[in-house]
Amino acid sequence: MDFSSCREWFLNYFTPGEVNCPRARTHYGLYQAYIVGEANTRAANHQIVREWRTMVKERADWEKYRDSLVKEVKSYEIAKAAFAEEKAKFESDRKSEEWGREGLRGKLCAAEELLSKERAEFKKICEKDNQRAYAARNKIT
């Protein structure tokens, strides 16, 4: 096997202390370091798998929560649209009531004005009729 490409790849990647430390170890020390490193790697992998299971469960819980939030947002949007429609209907009813009152008030004022004019005319007619009748009576007596 040719390790020259690996040496070039890892050139200046490790510190000199990391390079020289394994050289100073015995075969048993290197084997012991390999065993400890392998055990640490397997423990880390085991922890990752355990956390992965928890993470999958947390992800499922989060998705359920997200779905419930999406449903709440949709129901809020529906309620908001219904409220806006009801508010518009209320405003139109209120305006029509106000306009109806204003229209009735205007009709009432016009009717009162017409009545006052007719009353004044009636008084004039009655006064003329009274004067004519008084003049006729005076002629007769």
Tab-separated table of C-alpha atoms in Angstrom:
chain	number	residue	atom	x	y	z
A	1	MET	CA	0.000	0.000	0.000
A	2	ASP	CA	1.120	3.470	-0.797
A	3	PHE	CA	0.419	5.986	1.951
A	4	SER	CA	2.173	8.913	0.280
A	5	SER	CA	-1.103	10.416	-0.907
A	6	CYS	CA	-2.424	10.214	2.671
A	7	ARG	CA	0.740	11.879	3.951
A	8	GLU	CA	0.293	14.687	1.450
A	9	TRP	CA	-3.367	15.007	2.371
A	10	PHE	CA	-2.700	15.219	6.097
A	11	LEU	CA	0.439	17.320	5.699
A	12	ASN	CA	0.327	20.067	8.323
A	13	TYR	CA	-3.104	18.810	9.381
A	14	PHE	CA	-1.868	17.319	12.643
A	15	THR	CA	0.410	19.086	15.074
A	16	PRO	CA	3.919	17.662	15.523
A	17	GLY	CA	2.968	16.505	19.012
A	18	GLU	CA	0.105	14.424	17.609
A	19	VAL	CA	2.422	12.939	15.017
A	20	ASN	CA	5.302	12.154	17.400
A	21	CYS	CA	3.196	10.852	20.305
A	22	PRO	CA	2.122	7.639	18.531
A	23	ARG	CA	5.701	7.056	17.394
A	24	ALA	CA	6.833	7.090	21.008
A	25	ARG	CA	4.243	4.492	22.091
A	26	THR	CA	4.760	0.804	22.212
A	27	HIS	CA	2.728	-1.658	20.207
A	28	TYR	CA	0.610	-2.413	23.283
A	29	GLY	CA	0.072	1.339	23.928
A	30	LEU	CA	-1.050	1.879	20.347
A	31	TYR	CA	-3.408	-1.083	20.603
A	32	GLN	CA	-4.779	0.225	23.902
A	33	ALA	CA	-5.317	3.701	22.343
A	34	TYR	CA	-7.114	2.045	19.411
A	35	ILE	CA	-9.378	0.066	21.771
A	36	VAL	CA	-10.200	3.184	23.857
A	37	GLY	CA	-10.862	5.236	20.713
A	38	GLU	CA	-13.073	2.492	19.266
A	39	ALA	CA	-14.998	2.227	22.550
A	40	ASN	CA	-15.482	5.994	22.645
A	41	THR	CA	-16.657	5.961	19.025
A	42	ARG	CA	-19.164	3.185	19.710
A	43	ALA	CA	-20.409	4.960	22.846
A	44	ALA	CA	-20.849	8.171	20.849
A	45	ASN	CA	-22.694	6.263	18.101
A	46	HIS	CA	-24.915	4.613	20.704
A	47	GLN	CA	-25.709	8.013	22.219
A	48	ILE	CA	-26.453	9.393	18.761
A	49	VAL	CA	-28.870	6.526	18.081
A	50	ARG	CA	-30.590	7.074	21.453
A	51	GLU	CA	-30.875	10.791	20.768
A	52	TRP	CA	-32.073	10.023	17.249
A	53	ARG	CA	-34.990	8.026	18.662
A	54	THR	CA	-35.828	10.888	21.002
A	55	MET	CA	-35.393	13.370	18.180
A	56	VAL	CA	-37.782	11.399	15.948
A	57	LYS	CA	-40.374	11.383	18.733
A	58	GLU	CA	-39.840	15.107	19.368
A	59	ARG	CA	-40.149	15.747	15.639
A	60	ALA	CA	-43.459	13.853	15.536
A	61	ASP	CA	-44.717	15.836	18.548
A	62	TRP	CA	-43.592	19.065	16.915
A	63	GLU	CA	-45.395	18.168	13.675
A	64	LYS	CA	-48.597	17.414	15.613
A	65	TYR	CA	-48.266	20.769	17.372
A	66	ARG	CA	-47.587	22.488	14.039
A	67	ASP	CA	-50.670	20.848	12.490
A	68	SER	CA	-52.809	22.015	15.405
A	69	LEU	CA	-51.420	25.541	14.981
A	70	VAL	CA	-52.186	25.455	11.253
A	71	LYS	CA	-55.767	24.386	12.056
A	72	GLU	CA	-56.083	27.192	14.594
A	73	VAL	CA	-54.762	29.712	12.074
A	74	LYS	CA	-57.279	28.515	9.475
A	75	SER	CA	-60.141	28.731	11.966
A	76	TYR	CA	-58.904	32.211	12.949
A	77	GLU	CA	-58.891	33.288	9.296
A	78	ILE	CA	-62.431	31.955	8.836
A	79	ALA	CA	-63.598	33.727	12.002
A	80	LYS	CA	-61.841	36.918	10.906
A	81	ALA	CA	-63.555	36.824	7.503
A	82	ALA	CA	-66.939	36.163	9.143
A	83	PHE	CA	-66.355	39.041	11.553
A	84	ALA	CA	-65.405	41.397	8.718
A	85	GLU	CA	-68.549	40.383	6.815
A	86	GLU	CA	-70.726	40.846	9.897
A	87	LYS	CA	-69.101	44.212	10.626
A	88	ALA	CA	-69.747	45.381	7.048
A	89	LYS	CA	-73.365	44.264	7.336
A	90	PHE	CA	-73.709	46.086	10.653
A	91	GLU	CA	-72.201	49.265	9.190
A	92	SER	CA	-74.543	49.131	6.200
A	93	ASP	CA	-77.547	48.539	8.483
A	94	ARG	CA	-76.489	51.412	10.712
A	95	LYS	CA	-76.051	53.733	7.743
A	96	SER	CA	-79.403	52.713	6.318
A	97	GLU	CA	-81.005	53.348	9.712
A	98	GLU	CA	-79.311	56.741	9.940
A	99	TRP	CA	-80.313	57.586	6.393
A	100	GLY	CA	-83.807	56.303	7.109
A	101	ARG	CA	-84.015	58.544	10.169
A	102	GLU	CA	-82.640	61.472	8.219
A	103	GLY	CA	-85.091	60.779	5.409
A	104	LEU	CA	-87.991	60.521	7.830
A	105	ARG	CA	-86.834	63.669	9.614
A	106	GLY	CA	-86.667	65.466	6.261
A	107	LYS	CA	-90.150	64.206	5.345
A	108	LEU	CA	-91.450	65.308	8.731
A	109	CYS	CA	-89.955	68.798	8.317
A	110	ALA	CA	-91.398	69.041	4.791
A	111	ALA	CA	-94.795	67.896	6.045
A	112	GLU	CA	-94.689	70.407	8.932
A	113	GLU	CA	-93.738	73.186	6.523
A	114	LEU	CA	-96.519	72.207	4.132
A	115	LEU	CA	-98.964	72.023	7.032
A	116	SER	CA	-97.938	75.468	8.286
A	117	LYS	CA	-98.390	76.907	4.769
A	118	GLU	CA	-101.783	75.212	4.435
A	119	ARG	CA	-102.768	76.466	7.894
A	120	ALA	CA	-101.768	80.015	6.941
A	121	GLU	CA	-103.757	79.702	3.700
A	122	PHE	CA	-106.700	78.267	5.629
A	123	LYS	CA	-106.582	81.186	8.051
A	124	LYS	CA	-106.495	83.649	5.130
A	125	ILE	CA	-109.403	81.874	3.448
A	126	CYS	CA	-111.345	81.742	6.741
A	127	GLU	CA	-110.661	85.439	7.351
A	128	LYS	CA	-111.846	86.351	3.837
A	129	ASP	CA	-114.895	84.119	4.271
A	130	ASN	CA	-115.628	85.708	7.666
A	131	GLN	CA	-115.269	89.198	6.185
A	132	ARG	CA	-117.600	88.275	3.305
A	133	ALA	CA	-120.114	86.713	5.663
A	134	TYR	CA	-119.875	89.735	8.033
A	135	ALA	CA	-120.370	92.095	5.086
A	136	ALA	CA	-123.358	90.058	3.883
A	137	ARG	CA	-124.852	90.111	7.394
A	138	ASN	CA	-124.349	93.835	7.664
A	139	LYS	CA	-126.162	94.289	4.360
A	140	ILE	CA	-129.027	92.134	5.516
A	141	THR	CA	-129.510	93.907	8.848
